[in-house]
Structures are given as structure tokens and as C-alpha cells.
Amino acid sequence: MPRLMVVTRAGEELSFEANPSSSVMEAIRDSGIDEIAALCGGCCSCATCHVHVDPGYVAKLPPRSEDEYSLLHGLGTFKDNSRLSCQIRVADAVEGLKVTIVPEE
Amino acid sequence: MLLEERDYFTDRVVLKDPYDYFAELFSKDPVYQPKLRDVMFVTGFEEANAILRNTQDFSSVIAVTGAAVPLPFKPVGDDISAQLEQHRHEVSGSDILVTYDGPRHTADRALLTSLFVPSRLKANQAYMDELAEKTIRDVVARGKCELIQDVAVPYVTLVIADLLGVPADDRDSFKEVIAAGPPPGNIDAEEKPHSNSILEHLARHFVGYVQDRRAHPRADVLTQLANAQYPDGTIPELSAIVGVAVFLFAAGQDTSAKLIGNCLRFLTEDKALQQQLRDDRSQVAGFIEEVLRLQGSTKVTFRVARRKTKVAGREITAGQKIVIALSAANRDPRRWEEPNEFKLGRKKVQEHLAFGRGAHTCIGAPLARAEVKTLLDRLLQYTSDISLSVEKHGPPENRKLDYEASFIIRGLENLHLELKPGVGGNS
């Protein structure tokens, strides 16, 4: 199973194996990290699973959809490497993908 | 008689006001087992959250049948995962998505997520607008209506049918079958198996749709659903696609229709609030969130502990059945100031648990919010006053309101409204 690296809001780096059939949001939640609210449950509707993708991995992921971009770009914490973690499939993620959980708005 | 001595699953006093019952349990302990049943009630916000998010220690297998029905096996030891999987098929409703656990749940749920993204709802919005416009103009012209069965149920049924791409000719038959069925969690049928006849009717239609679209793809939603792939690229069995599609109908009907009823209950009992929203309809979305918090249409959901574990320091044994009282968590005074008061504009109100949390968060929540908002918006736009029928429900100081006899669903069986036309047209 692919490994993910997650940087929590406290700055702690955690690495774990992720289920390839899940989204990165689901994988983070299943690992026991409880910093992602994911209020909408993963259908690209609430922007509470916002992460910054480590710059080295951005281009290796399938691009953001228009839905995803339109939710993200209104956030104060938006950056070029912003993603909604519910919209990244673990199966599409490269080994060692590193994301940072963005502080709450 | 102490409320605690009443049986949550069958008692009509508790049915009428579950909030007092839950408040009494909460005052003893946010994780508490009343004497009557071998069932743990979780009424605290943090405690409910913790369980909803913990799919390692808690299984959803009893989400449909409820916590009062015995497990089909006697739990042995501190980890019953293997037993649970061995007997899963014997649990009523275990073929429905809400009861799935782990990778199977993740994979089947993924088939649906693309249906609820904002661009798809936007495409669905035009139909919702048109249907709400027609529906509300009709009832306002009549001057009265029975909101639940005559307005809300047909409306939400047609909206989900449109979202899934059900052909217009078949929609009426869906509407009739769903309107005739009882909601889940009937308190008079606690020990009986879940009624699946509605689902079977819908399934027959969807088998036909999916087979047809797989053989003859078109540019429609059903084709997209029929050819959806699992995240690993494999093709789901026909039955998996049919299962999730049918599930959407079943799960979305009662809950959304009852939410519309609960919203109108608030609006008719508080005329100042009604006028405030009519004057500024941009507040409707916030209003719906507060109704979801105070009177969400799902009172409780269920889990069973698959392993010995702890919640908020309290030991939970493997096999322990749990009632997660979403509606109580939404009134936890540690999380919400003056929790029983209706207040527009609460900070972070959308963090309420009316749609659950974690892996099983209601996937239709964005649709529910959009469709209820659309209907309320039109209703306020085309009326100058909405009142409860005194003839049907009695005077304000002595209302007669019948709640659906369900230990899961919180909602009125019927709500008779009187509608005074307004200037309309203003948007």
C-alpha cells in the first residue's frame, strides 16, 4: 500500500500506509489524525479538508477540477499547491506524497 | 415517572419529545446505559464525534436495524471482528450502504461522490427551481396544503430522480411507491425485519436502466453511473451500482421531506422569524442549519463495538450496541451556548451532527441543503403569511402534532398549512 506523509497543524510529521481505494482525506481520517473536519463527507462541497501539497508532488497529481478550484480559491489560506484532500485518490498519489493540513480559517 | 424508565425504542412520550429524554440521560453521563436495555446511549458532542470517526473500533452493521434488535450471534472475547463478518449477512439491512464497513464501504461510496459535487448540483438546480416554482404557485393558489405528503415527499422524490437521470415517464411510479412506504425505524415493528419492498421496486427499475446504459451509452447521468468504476479501476457488479442508486432514494426521501416539515414548524410558530426571512431570504440557508441542529430529521444512528475500547474514559466491551444520539449531541451545552434556543447566526453551526460525521457522513447533505433552501425560498417569496391550520392542529397554546412513529426519524406525519398570497415575483 502507498505511504503518505502528513504534517499536522502542530507541525508533527506522520507517515502511514494508506488504503489505495480511499481518498487522501479518508486515509488521513482513518489513520487517526482528527484535524480534518470534512464536513461534507468528501463530495467537494465544504473545503474543510484543505491541504497544501508538498511542491515536489503537485505536478505529479491529476489536476484540480473546476469545482475544487472554485471552493479553494476563495480561502484565505489558498496557495498554488492547495488541494482538497477528498479530491485526491490514494491510487493516483505517488509514493511518499506529502501534504500539510492547513490551519482552520 | 422518570424519563429514563421509558423505553426509547417504543415509548410514545419519548417519541413526542426525545430531547427531554436525551437531556436526562446526558445529565447522568454523556455515555450512559439506561437500565431497560443493553444499549449504550451517547448524548455528548465530543463523544459522538469520537465514535463516528472511529471505524476501527466501531461497526455500522446495525445502522438500519437499530440497537434494540439482538445481534445474530453471541459476542465472544475482546475482538468480535471475525464473528461480525461471519454473521454480517444475517443482520437485517446489511445489503444497504449505510451498514457497510471498511474498504467495501469506501469503494461503494466512491461510486456516488461525483453525483454530489457542486457542478452537478448546479445542473440539478434549474430543475429544482422549476419544480419548486410550480409546486409553490399551485399550493399558494389553493390557499392551503398538507405539506409533508402533498408537497415535500413528491418534491424531494422528483429532485433525486432528476439528479440520477430517471426518465420522466417513470418518476410518477417512484413517487407513488415511496409515498406508500413507512419510514425506517418504525417503533411498532421493532423486532420485525426492515421492509425492503420499496427498495425492491426501485431496484427492478435500476437493473433495467444500468443494463441498458451499459449496452447503449448515452450522454446522461445514468450512463455515467452505470459505467462508474471503483477507485482501483475495476468495474462494479451490476448489483453494486443498483444498490447505491436505490439507496439514495431510500435515504434521501424521509429525511429531506421531514426536514422541510421541521423548518415550517419553526416558521409558523415564530412569525417574526418568518417575516425576517421573507424580508431577507439570504438568511434561509443559515435558518436551515439551525433547524438541522435543533430538529434535524435523523435523531440517532447506531454502531456496535467490534473491539473492547474506551470512549471518554468509559470502557466499552466488544459487542456493545450503541445509540449515537445526533440530536442530543447537537444540544450538548458544552458545545452550544443556550443549546435549546433557536439562534440565527451561531458560530460554526454547520459543525452540527445532523448529517453525521466521518466515513458515513450523509453524502446527500449538499443536495438536501440545496433542495430545502430552494423550496423555502419560493414559499416565502410567494406568501405574505404561512400559518398552521387551527382546524387540523389546534390553537397555538394547544397544538396537536403527530410525529412519525420512528426511533430514527424526527419529523411530522403531516403539517396542514394555510397560505396567504404575497406580492411574489420579488426575488
Short mmCIF file of C-alpha atoms in Angstrom, two decimals:
data_model
loop_
_atom_site.label_atom_id
_atom_site.label_comp_id
_atom_site.label_asym_id
_atom_site.label_seq_id
_atom_site.Cartn_x
_atom_site.Cartn_y
_atom_site.Cartn_z
CA MET A 1 0.00 0.00 0.00
CA PRO A 2 1.26 3.53 -0.77
CA ARG A 3 2.72 5.57 2.07
CA LEU A 4 1.54 9.06 2.83
CA MET A 5 3.34 11.73 4.84
CA VAL A 6 1.11 14.17 6.69
CA VAL A 7 2.22 17.29 8.54
CA THR A 8 -0.29 18.13 11.26
CA ARG A 9 -1.23 21.62 12.41
CA ALA A 10 1.16 21.20 15.32
CA GLY A 11 3.95 20.58 12.81
CA GLU A 12 4.27 16.89 13.58
CA GLU A 13 5.20 14.70 10.61
CA LEU A 14 3.36 11.39 10.46
CA SER A 15 3.86 8.67 7.89
CA PHE A 16 1.47 5.77 7.33
CA GLU A 17 0.24 3.28 4.75
CA ALA A 18 -2.99 4.25 3.01
CA ASN A 19 -5.78 2.14 1.53
CA PRO A 20 -5.50 2.58 -2.27
CA SER A 21 -9.28 2.65 -2.70
CA SER A 22 -9.72 5.66 -0.43
CA SER A 23 -9.20 9.37 -0.89
CA VAL A 24 -6.32 11.13 0.86
CA MET A 25 -8.92 12.73 3.17
CA GLU A 26 -10.29 9.30 4.13
CA ALA A 27 -6.78 7.91 4.58
CA ILE A 28 -5.83 10.78 6.91
CA ARG A 29 -9.01 10.29 8.92
CA ASP A 30 -8.57 6.51 9.08
CA SER A 31 -5.01 6.96 10.35
CA GLY A 32 -6.46 8.55 13.48
CA ILE A 33 -5.49 12.16 12.73
CA ASP A 34 -8.57 14.14 13.72
CA GLU A 35 -7.68 17.57 12.35
CA ILE A 36 -9.72 17.28 9.16
CA ALA A 37 -13.40 18.07 9.64
CA ALA A 38 -14.51 17.00 6.13
CA LEU A 39 -17.99 18.24 6.99
CA CYS A 40 -19.47 17.32 3.60
CA GLY A 41 -18.13 13.78 3.77
CA GLY A 42 -15.98 14.04 0.68
CA CYS A 43 -18.04 15.42 -2.19
CA CYS A 44 -16.08 18.59 -2.85
CA SER A 45 -18.60 20.84 -1.17
CA CYS A 46 -17.21 22.33 2.04
CA ALA A 47 -13.43 22.93 1.79
CA THR A 48 -12.81 21.66 5.33
CA CYS A 49 -10.26 19.06 4.15
CA HIS A 50 -7.87 21.65 2.71
CA VAL A 51 -4.21 20.62 2.49
CA HIS A 52 -1.09 22.07 0.96
CA VAL A 53 0.69 19.53 -1.20
CA ASP A 54 4.46 19.44 -0.95
CA PRO A 55 5.61 21.40 -4.03
CA GLY A 56 7.57 18.46 -5.39
CA TYR A 57 4.38 16.41 -5.77
CA VAL A 58 1.94 18.97 -7.17
CA ALA A 59 2.63 18.27 -10.84
CA LYS A 60 2.53 14.52 -10.28
CA LEU A 61 -1.14 14.53 -9.22
CA PRO A 62 -4.16 14.75 -11.53
CA PRO A 63 -5.11 18.43 -11.74
CA ARG A 64 -7.83 20.17 -9.71
CA SER A 65 -11.33 20.16 -11.15
CA GLU A 66 -13.16 23.44 -11.61
CA ASP A 67 -15.38 22.55 -8.64
CA GLU A 68 -12.35 22.05 -6.45
CA TYR A 69 -10.65 25.23 -7.61
CA SER A 70 -13.74 27.36 -7.10
CA LEU A 71 -14.01 26.23 -3.46
CA LEU A 72 -10.32 26.65 -2.78
CA HIS A 73 -9.50 29.96 -4.34
CA GLY A 74 -11.83 31.89 -2.03
CA LEU A 75 -9.96 30.72 1.07
CA GLY A 76 -7.54 32.98 2.90
CA THR A 77 -5.12 30.08 3.11
CA PHE A 78 -5.25 29.36 -0.64
CA LYS A 79 -1.92 28.76 -2.34
CA ASP A 80 -0.90 27.35 -5.71
CA ASN A 81 -0.36 23.98 -4.06
CA SER A 82 -3.75 23.95 -2.31
CA ARG A 83 -5.89 20.84 -2.73
CA LEU A 84 -9.00 19.38 -1.17
CA SER A 85 -7.75 16.08 0.17
CA CYS A 86 -11.12 14.42 -0.58
CA GLN A 87 -10.42 15.00 -4.27
CA ILE A 88 -7.08 13.19 -4.37
CA ARG A 89 -7.35 9.43 -4.73
CA VAL A 90 -4.65 7.48 -2.93
CA ALA A 91 -4.43 5.29 -6.04
CA ASP A 92 -3.38 8.37 -8.05
CA ALA A 93 -0.95 9.63 -5.44
CA VAL A 94 2.73 8.98 -5.82
CA GLU A 95 4.58 7.01 -3.19
CA GLY A 96 5.53 9.22 -0.26
CA LEU A 97 3.09 12.03 -1.15
CA LYS A 98 3.49 14.72 1.49
CA VAL A 99 0.68 17.07 2.47
CA THR A 100 0.30 19.67 5.21
CA ILE A 101 -3.03 20.17 6.94
CA VAL A 102 -3.95 23.83 6.59
CA PRO A 103 -4.97 25.80 9.71
CA GLU A 104 -8.70 26.41 10.20
CA GLU A 105 -10.00 29.60 8.62
CA MET B 1 -42.16 8.58 36.08
CA LEU B 2 -38.55 9.29 35.22
CA LEU B 3 -38.00 9.54 31.52
CA GLU B 4 -35.12 7.12 31.90
CA GLU B 5 -37.61 4.42 32.87
CA ARG B 6 -39.27 4.74 29.50
CA ASP B 7 -38.09 2.67 26.55
CA TYR B 8 -36.57 4.86 23.86
CA PHE B 9 -37.45 2.35 21.16
CA THR B 10 -41.17 2.04 21.83
CA ASP B 11 -42.38 4.83 24.10
CA ARG B 12 -44.68 7.49 22.61
CA VAL B 13 -43.87 10.13 25.21
CA VAL B 14 -40.23 9.90 24.18
CA LEU B 15 -41.28 9.88 20.55
CA LYS B 16 -43.04 13.20 21.01
CA ASP B 17 -40.13 14.81 22.81
CA PRO B 18 -36.88 12.86 22.53
CA TYR B 19 -34.89 15.95 23.58
CA ASP B 20 -36.00 15.88 27.23
CA TYR B 21 -35.29 12.16 27.36
CA PHE B 22 -31.78 12.62 25.98
CA ALA B 23 -31.16 15.60 28.28
CA GLU B 24 -31.98 13.40 31.27
CA LEU B 25 -29.53 10.73 30.10
CA PHE B 26 -26.89 13.41 29.39
CA SER B 27 -27.28 14.79 32.91
CA LYS B 28 -26.29 11.37 34.26
CA ASP B 29 -23.46 10.80 31.81
CA PRO B 30 -22.85 11.65 28.13
CA VAL B 31 -22.14 7.92 27.67
CA TYR B 32 -24.84 6.13 29.60
CA GLN B 33 -26.66 2.83 29.72
CA PRO B 34 -30.28 3.03 30.93
CA LYS B 35 -31.48 0.04 32.91
CA LEU B 36 -34.10 -1.07 30.39
CA ARG B 37 -31.85 -2.10 27.55
CA ASP B 38 -28.39 -3.47 26.99
CA VAL B 39 -27.67 -0.41 24.85
CA MET B 40 -25.28 2.49 25.43
CA PHE B 41 -26.63 5.97 24.69
CA VAL B 42 -24.11 8.59 23.63
CA THR B 43 -25.52 12.10 24.05
CA GLY B 44 -22.36 14.23 24.20
CA PHE B 45 -20.98 16.10 21.17
CA GLU B 46 -17.32 15.11 21.55
CA GLU B 47 -18.19 11.55 22.50
CA ALA B 48 -20.50 11.14 19.50
CA ASN B 49 -17.86 12.65 17.23
CA ALA B 50 -15.21 10.29 18.53
CA ILE B 51 -17.32 7.21 17.81
CA LEU B 52 -18.50 8.41 14.39
CA ARG B 53 -14.90 8.95 13.34
CA ASN B 54 -13.60 5.68 14.73
CA THR B 55 -14.29 2.99 12.15
CA GLN B 56 -11.60 0.74 13.59
CA ASP B 57 -13.39 0.04 16.86
CA PHE B 58 -17.00 0.59 15.76
CA SER B 59 -19.03 -1.09 13.02
CA SER B 60 -22.06 0.36 11.25
CA VAL B 61 -23.61 -3.03 10.55
CA ILE B 62 -26.65 -2.30 12.77
CA ALA B 63 -27.29 1.16 11.28
CA VAL B 64 -30.58 0.09 9.67
CA THR B 65 -31.94 -2.48 12.07
CA GLY B 66 -31.16 -0.44 15.18
CA ALA B 67 -29.58 -1.15 18.53
CA ALA B 68 -32.59 -2.85 20.10
CA VAL B 69 -32.52 -5.95 17.92
CA PRO B 70 -30.18 -8.66 19.24
CA LEU B 71 -27.06 -9.49 17.25
CA PRO B 72 -27.40 -12.80 15.38
CA PHE B 73 -24.52 -14.23 17.43
CA LYS B 74 -23.22 -14.17 20.99
CA PRO B 75 -20.11 -11.95 21.12
CA VAL B 76 -17.06 -13.78 22.45
CA GLY B 77 -13.82 -12.11 23.56
CA ASP B 78 -12.42 -8.61 23.19
CA ASP B 79 -12.46 -8.51 19.39
CA ILE B 80 -15.55 -9.73 17.56
CA SER B 81 -14.48 -8.57 14.09
CA ALA B 82 -14.28 -12.10 12.69
CA GLN B 83 -17.63 -13.12 14.21
CA LEU B 84 -19.21 -9.97 12.89
CA GLU B 85 -18.04 -10.61 9.34
CA GLN B 86 -19.14 -14.24 9.53
CA HIS B 87 -22.69 -13.24 10.55
CA ARG B 88 -22.96 -9.91 8.73
CA HIS B 89 -25.41 -11.21 6.11
CA GLU B 90 -27.81 -12.28 8.88
CA VAL B 91 -28.26 -8.68 10.07
CA SER B 92 -31.32 -7.05 8.57
CA GLY B 93 -30.42 -4.28 6.13
CA SER B 94 -26.82 -5.44 5.78
CA ASP B 95 -27.08 -5.14 2.00
CA ILE B 96 -27.53 -1.37 2.30
CA LEU B 97 -24.61 1.07 2.01
CA VAL B 98 -25.05 2.67 5.46
CA THR B 99 -24.29 -0.66 7.11
CA TYR B 100 -21.08 -1.36 5.19
CA ASP B 101 -17.71 -1.07 6.88
CA GLY B 102 -14.12 -0.58 5.79
CA PRO B 103 -12.84 -0.87 2.20
CA ARG B 104 -16.15 -2.13 0.80
CA HIS B 105 -17.91 0.95 2.16
CA THR B 106 -15.17 3.29 0.89
CA ALA B 107 -15.30 1.75 -2.59
CA ASP B 108 -19.09 1.75 -2.98
CA ARG B 109 -19.41 5.23 -1.56
CA ALA B 110 -16.86 6.45 -4.08
CA LEU B 111 -19.31 5.46 -6.86
CA LEU B 112 -21.63 8.19 -5.61
CA THR B 113 -19.41 11.10 -4.66
CA SER B 114 -19.30 12.51 -8.20
CA LEU B 115 -23.10 12.86 -8.13
CA PHE B 116 -22.98 15.47 -5.39
CA VAL B 117 -20.17 17.77 -6.45
CA PRO B 118 -21.14 21.45 -6.85
CA SER B 119 -21.21 21.43 -10.66
CA ARG B 120 -23.65 18.53 -10.70
CA LEU B 121 -25.90 20.18 -8.14
CA LYS B 122 -25.76 23.33 -10.21
CA ALA B 123 -27.03 21.36 -13.19
CA ASN B 124 -29.78 19.95 -10.97
CA GLN B 125 -30.63 23.44 -9.63
CA ALA B 126 -32.53 24.50 -12.75
CA TYR B 127 -34.89 21.55 -12.35
CA MET B 128 -35.27 22.24 -8.61
CA ASP B 129 -36.10 25.89 -9.32
CA GLU B 130 -38.70 25.00 -11.91
CA LEU B 131 -40.30 22.29 -9.78
CA ALA B 132 -40.33 24.44 -6.63
CA GLU B 133 -41.81 27.36 -8.55
CA LYS B 134 -44.64 25.25 -9.95
CA THR B 135 -45.29 23.40 -6.69
CA ILE B 136 -45.45 26.53 -4.56
CA ARG B 137 -47.50 28.57 -7.03
CA ASP B 138 -50.05 25.73 -7.07
CA VAL B 139 -50.42 25.46 -3.30
CA VAL B 140 -50.48 29.22 -2.77
CA ALA B 141 -53.25 29.46 -5.36
CA ARG B 142 -55.20 26.87 -3.35
CA GLY B 143 -54.52 28.79 -0.15
CA LYS B 144 -53.66 25.71 1.84
CA CYS B 145 -51.85 22.41 1.70
CA GLU B 146 -50.76 19.37 3.63
CA LEU B 147 -47.06 19.98 3.44
CA ILE B 148 -45.45 16.60 4.05
CA GLN B 149 -47.18 14.11 1.75
CA ASP B 150 -48.65 16.54 -0.78
CA VAL B 151 -45.67 18.83 -1.24
CA ALA B 152 -42.41 17.71 0.38
CA VAL B 153 -42.36 13.99 -0.48
CA PRO B 154 -43.19 14.41 -4.19
CA TYR B 155 -40.77 17.32 -4.45
CA VAL B 156 -37.74 15.56 -2.94
CA THR B 157 -38.53 12.36 -4.85
CA LEU B 158 -38.61 14.13 -8.18
CA VAL B 159 -35.43 16.06 -7.38
CA ILE B 160 -33.38 12.93 -6.67
CA ALA B 161 -34.94 11.23 -9.70
CA ASP B 162 -33.74 14.13 -11.82
CA LEU B 163 -30.28 14.04 -10.27
CA LEU B 164 -29.95 10.34 -11.09
CA GLY B 165 -31.40 10.81 -14.55
CA VAL B 166 -34.51 8.67 -14.07
CA PRO B 167 -36.66 9.04 -17.19
CA ALA B 168 -39.58 11.42 -16.68
CA ASP B 169 -42.12 8.71 -17.54
CA ASP B 170 -41.01 6.53 -14.62
CA ARG B 171 -40.86 9.25 -12.00
CA ASP B 172 -44.51 9.15 -11.03
CA SER B 173 -44.40 5.45 -10.25
CA PHE B 174 -41.38 6.04 -8.00
CA LYS B 175 -43.24 8.81 -6.24
CA GLU B 176 -46.26 6.61 -5.54
CA VAL B 177 -44.26 3.67 -4.21
CA ILE B 178 -42.17 5.83 -1.91
CA ALA B 179 -45.15 7.77 -0.58
CA ALA B 180 -46.86 4.48 0.34
CA GLY B 181 -43.97 3.12 2.42
CA PRO B 182 -43.29 3.57 6.14
CA PRO B 183 -40.09 5.33 7.25
CA PRO B 184 -37.21 3.34 8.73
CA GLY B 185 -37.10 2.58 12.45
CA ASN B 186 -40.82 2.04 12.99
CA ILE B 187 -41.44 1.84 16.75
CA ASP B 188 -44.32 -0.59 16.30
CA ALA B 189 -42.24 -3.06 14.32
CA GLU B 190 -39.06 -3.12 16.31
CA GLU B 191 -38.44 -6.84 16.09
CA LYS B 192 -39.60 -7.25 12.53
CA PRO B 193 -37.17 -7.25 9.64
CA HIS B 194 -36.72 -3.99 7.76
CA SER B 195 -39.26 -3.65 4.98
CA ASN B 196 -37.47 -3.82 1.68
CA SER B 197 -40.41 -3.84 -0.71
CA ILE B 198 -39.90 -0.23 -1.81
CA LEU B 199 -36.25 -0.85 -2.43
CA GLU B 200 -37.07 -3.95 -4.46
CA HIS B 201 -39.43 -1.99 -6.68
CA LEU B 202 -36.82 0.70 -7.29
CA ALA B 203 -34.12 -1.94 -7.81
CA ARG B 204 -36.10 -3.55 -10.64
CA HIS B 205 -36.14 -0.25 -12.48
CA PHE B 206 -32.47 0.44 -11.88
CA VAL B 207 -31.39 -3.01 -13.07
CA GLY B 208 -33.09 -2.13 -16.36
CA TYR B 209 -31.50 1.32 -16.56
CA VAL B 210 -27.99 0.12 -15.79
CA GLN B 211 -28.17 -2.83 -18.21
CA ASP B 212 -29.50 -0.54 -20.92
CA ARG B 213 -26.88 2.18 -20.39
CA ARG B 214 -24.04 -0.33 -20.24
CA ALA B 215 -25.17 -1.73 -23.61
CA HIS B 216 -26.22 1.60 -25.14
CA PRO B 217 -24.36 4.50 -23.53
CA ARG B 218 -25.96 7.93 -23.79
CA ALA B 219 -24.94 11.36 -22.64
CA ASP B 220 -26.84 11.14 -19.36
CA VAL B 221 -26.34 10.66 -15.65
CA LEU B 222 -27.49 7.04 -15.68
CA THR B 223 -24.82 6.20 -18.25
CA GLN B 224 -22.21 7.80 -16.02
CA LEU B 225 -23.50 5.86 -13.02
CA ALA B 226 -23.77 2.59 -14.98
CA ASN B 227 -20.16 2.89 -16.09
CA ALA B 228 -18.70 4.20 -12.84
CA GLN B 229 -15.51 2.43 -11.80
CA TYR B 230 -14.09 1.66 -8.42
CA PRO B 231 -11.05 3.79 -7.47
CA ASP B 232 -8.75 0.91 -8.44
CA GLY B 233 -10.21 0.85 -11.95
CA THR B 234 -12.29 -2.32 -11.59
CA ILE B 235 -15.88 -2.44 -12.80
CA PRO B 236 -18.54 -2.86 -10.10
CA GLU B 237 -21.07 -5.67 -10.32
CA LEU B 238 -24.46 -4.61 -11.63
CA SER B 239 -25.87 -5.22 -8.15
CA ALA B 240 -23.44 -2.77 -6.54
CA ILE B 241 -24.48 0.05 -8.87
CA VAL B 242 -28.16 -0.74 -8.41
CA GLY B 243 -27.66 -0.93 -4.66
CA VAL B 244 -26.14 2.51 -4.27
CA ALA B 245 -28.65 4.15 -6.63
CA VAL B 246 -31.63 2.67 -4.82
CA PHE B 247 -30.08 3.56 -1.50
CA LEU B 248 -30.04 7.23 -2.48
CA PHE B 249 -33.78 7.21 -2.97
CA ALA B 250 -34.45 5.43 0.27
CA ALA B 251 -32.10 7.53 2.37
CA GLY B 252 -33.00 10.90 0.97
CA GLN B 253 -36.78 10.83 0.97
CA ASP B 254 -37.97 10.75 4.53
CA THR B 255 -35.08 12.76 5.85
CA SER B 256 -35.39 15.67 3.42
CA ALA B 257 -39.19 15.71 3.45
CA LYS B 258 -39.24 15.72 7.25
CA LEU B 259 -36.64 18.47 7.34
CA ILE B 260 -38.98 20.62 5.25
CA GLY B 261 -41.73 19.91 7.79
CA ASN B 262 -39.48 20.73 10.75
CA CYS B 263 -38.46 24.00 9.09
CA LEU B 264 -42.09 25.02 8.57
CA ARG B 265 -42.92 24.16 12.16
CA PHE B 266 -40.37 26.77 13.27
CA LEU B 267 -41.53 29.33 10.72
CA THR B 268 -45.21 29.01 11.59
CA GLU B 269 -44.63 29.16 15.35
CA ASP B 270 -42.39 32.23 15.12
CA LYS B 271 -43.99 34.78 12.84
CA ALA B 272 -41.31 37.40 13.47
CA LEU B 273 -38.69 34.95 12.25
CA GLN B 274 -40.88 34.09 9.27
CA GLN B 275 -41.11 37.75 8.27
CA GLN B 276 -37.42 38.32 8.89
CA LEU B 277 -36.57 35.55 6.43
CA ARG B 278 -39.19 36.74 3.94
CA ASP B 279 -37.62 40.21 4.03
CA ASP B 280 -34.11 38.84 3.63
CA ARG B 281 -34.10 35.44 2.01
CA SER B 282 -30.30 35.28 2.06
CA GLN B 283 -30.80 34.15 5.67
CA VAL B 284 -32.66 30.99 4.66
CA ALA B 285 -29.50 28.86 4.43
CA GLY B 286 -28.47 29.82 7.98
CA PHE B 287 -32.01 29.17 9.18
CA ILE B 288 -31.88 25.63 7.78
CA GLU B 289 -28.60 24.95 9.61
CA GLU B 290 -30.13 25.96 12.94
CA VAL B 291 -33.19 23.78 12.28
CA LEU B 292 -30.84 20.90 11.44
CA ARG B 293 -29.11 21.44 14.76
CA LEU B 294 -32.28 21.72 16.85
CA GLN B 295 -34.64 19.43 14.96
CA GLY B 296 -32.62 17.52 12.41
CA SER B 297 -34.61 14.73 10.83
CA THR B 298 -32.29 11.96 11.97
CA LYS B 299 -32.45 11.61 15.75
CA VAL B 300 -29.99 8.79 16.16
CA THR B 301 -27.71 6.39 14.39
CA PHE B 302 -26.28 3.09 15.57
CA ARG B 303 -22.93 1.38 15.97
CA VAL B 304 -21.67 -1.82 17.54
CA ALA B 305 -18.23 -2.04 19.15
CA ARG B 306 -16.15 -4.58 17.29
CA ARG B 307 -13.33 -4.36 19.84
CA LYS B 308 -13.01 -3.61 23.51
CA THR B 309 -12.31 0.08 23.67
CA LYS B 310 -12.88 3.30 25.60
CA VAL B 311 -14.96 6.39 24.91
CA ALA B 312 -14.23 9.43 27.05
CA GLY B 313 -12.58 7.14 29.58
CA ARG B 314 -15.54 4.77 29.84
CA GLU B 315 -14.95 1.16 28.96
CA ILE B 316 -16.93 -0.29 26.06
CA THR B 317 -16.99 -4.05 25.65
CA ALA B 318 -16.77 -5.78 22.29
CA GLY B 319 -20.31 -6.36 21.01
CA GLN B 320 -21.75 -3.37 22.89
CA LYS B 321 -24.55 -1.80 20.86
CA ILE B 322 -24.58 1.97 20.83
CA VAL B 323 -27.17 4.64 20.11
CA ILE B 324 -25.42 7.78 18.91
CA ALA B 325 -27.96 10.47 19.69
CA LEU B 326 -27.08 13.02 16.99
CA SER B 327 -29.93 15.26 18.10
CA ALA B 328 -28.60 15.25 21.68
CA ALA B 329 -25.03 15.99 20.61
CA ASN B 330 -26.49 18.96 18.77
CA ARG B 331 -27.77 20.30 22.10
CA ASP B 332 -24.73 19.48 24.22
CA PRO B 333 -24.32 22.57 26.47
CA ARG B 334 -20.55 22.08 26.46
CA ARG B 335 -20.54 22.73 22.72
CA TRP B 336 -23.51 25.05 22.19
CA GLU B 337 -24.42 28.14 24.20
CA GLU B 338 -28.06 28.08 25.29
CA PRO B 339 -28.40 24.87 23.32
CA ASN B 340 -32.20 24.69 23.34
CA GLU B 341 -32.65 28.22 21.97
CA PHE B 342 -33.15 28.92 18.30
CA LYS B 343 -30.50 31.43 17.26
CA LEU B 344 -29.70 32.52 13.75
CA GLY B 345 -26.01 33.04 13.02
CA ARG B 346 -24.43 30.72 15.55
CA LYS B 347 -20.70 30.44 15.04
CA LYS B 348 -19.76 27.26 13.20
CA VAL B 349 -23.33 25.99 13.31
CA GLN B 350 -22.61 23.79 10.30
CA GLU B 351 -20.49 21.60 12.58
CA HIS B 352 -23.71 20.11 13.98
CA LEU B 353 -24.02 16.35 13.64
CA ALA B 354 -27.40 16.29 11.87
CA PHE B 355 -25.70 14.70 8.85
CA GLY B 356 -23.36 12.59 10.96
CA ARG B 357 -19.59 12.78 10.71
CA GLY B 358 -16.73 10.64 9.49
CA ALA B 359 -16.85 7.86 6.91
CA HIS B 360 -20.65 7.69 6.83
CA THR B 361 -21.37 11.44 6.69
CA CYS B 362 -24.60 11.90 4.75
CA ILE B 363 -23.50 12.01 1.14
CA GLY B 364 -26.70 13.76 0.14
CA ALA B 365 -26.23 16.65 2.55
CA PRO B 366 -25.34 19.18 -0.17
CA LEU B 367 -28.44 18.15 -2.11
CA ALA B 368 -30.66 18.27 0.98
CA ARG B 369 -29.46 21.78 1.80
CA ALA B 370 -29.99 22.97 -1.78
CA GLU B 371 -33.43 21.44 -2.30
CA VAL B 372 -34.83 22.56 1.06
CA LYS B 373 -33.45 26.06 0.57
CA THR B 374 -34.99 26.27 -2.90
CA LEU B 375 -38.42 25.23 -1.71
CA LEU B 376 -38.43 27.51 1.37
CA ASP B 377 -37.21 30.38 -0.75
CA ARG B 378 -40.20 30.09 -3.09
CA LEU B 379 -42.63 29.53 -0.26
CA LEU B 380 -41.52 32.75 1.45
CA GLN B 381 -41.41 34.62 -1.84
CA TYR B 382 -44.99 33.83 -2.85
CA THR B 383 -46.69 34.23 0.53
CA SER B 384 -47.34 37.07 2.93
CA ASP B 385 -48.18 34.68 5.77
CA ILE B 386 -47.88 30.97 6.48
CA SER B 387 -49.86 29.59 9.42
CA LEU B 388 -50.67 26.20 10.85
CA SER B 389 -54.27 25.14 10.34
CA VAL B 390 -56.06 25.63 13.66
CA GLU B 391 -58.76 23.25 12.44
CA LYS B 392 -56.22 20.44 12.00
CA HIS B 393 -53.59 21.24 14.63
CA GLY B 394 -55.47 23.21 17.28
CA PRO B 395 -54.66 26.69 18.65
CA PRO B 396 -51.05 27.81 19.33
CA GLU B 397 -51.30 27.09 23.05
CA ASN B 398 -52.53 23.56 22.46
CA ARG B 399 -51.12 22.20 19.22
CA LYS B 400 -51.85 18.67 18.09
CA LEU B 401 -48.94 17.42 16.06
CA ASP B 402 -48.26 13.81 15.13
CA TYR B 403 -44.67 12.71 14.88
CA GLU B 404 -43.70 9.82 12.64
CA ALA B 405 -43.58 6.67 14.77
CA SER B 406 -39.88 6.07 14.22
CA PHE B 407 -36.95 5.76 16.61
CA ILE B 408 -34.65 7.05 13.85
CA ILE B 409 -36.57 9.78 12.06
CA ARG B 410 -37.66 13.04 13.69
CA GLY B 411 -40.46 14.55 11.69
CA LEU B 412 -44.14 15.29 11.43
CA GLU B 413 -46.51 12.86 9.79
CA ASN B 414 -48.44 15.76 8.38
CA LEU B 415 -48.46 19.53 8.60
CA HIS B 416 -51.50 21.43 7.38
CA LEU B 417 -50.67 24.96 6.33
CA GLU B 418 -52.73 27.99 5.42
CA LEU B 419 -51.07 30.28 2.92
CA LYS B 420 -51.80 33.93 2.22
CA PRO B 421 -50.53 35.05 -1.16
CA GLY B 422 -47.88 37.72 -1.22
CA VAL B 423 -46.66 40.08 -3.84
CA GLY B 424 -44.48 37.26 -5.24
CA GLY B 425 -42.22 37.98 -8.11
CA ASN B 426 -39.72 39.89 -5.96
CA SER B 427 -36.52 37.95 -5.80
#
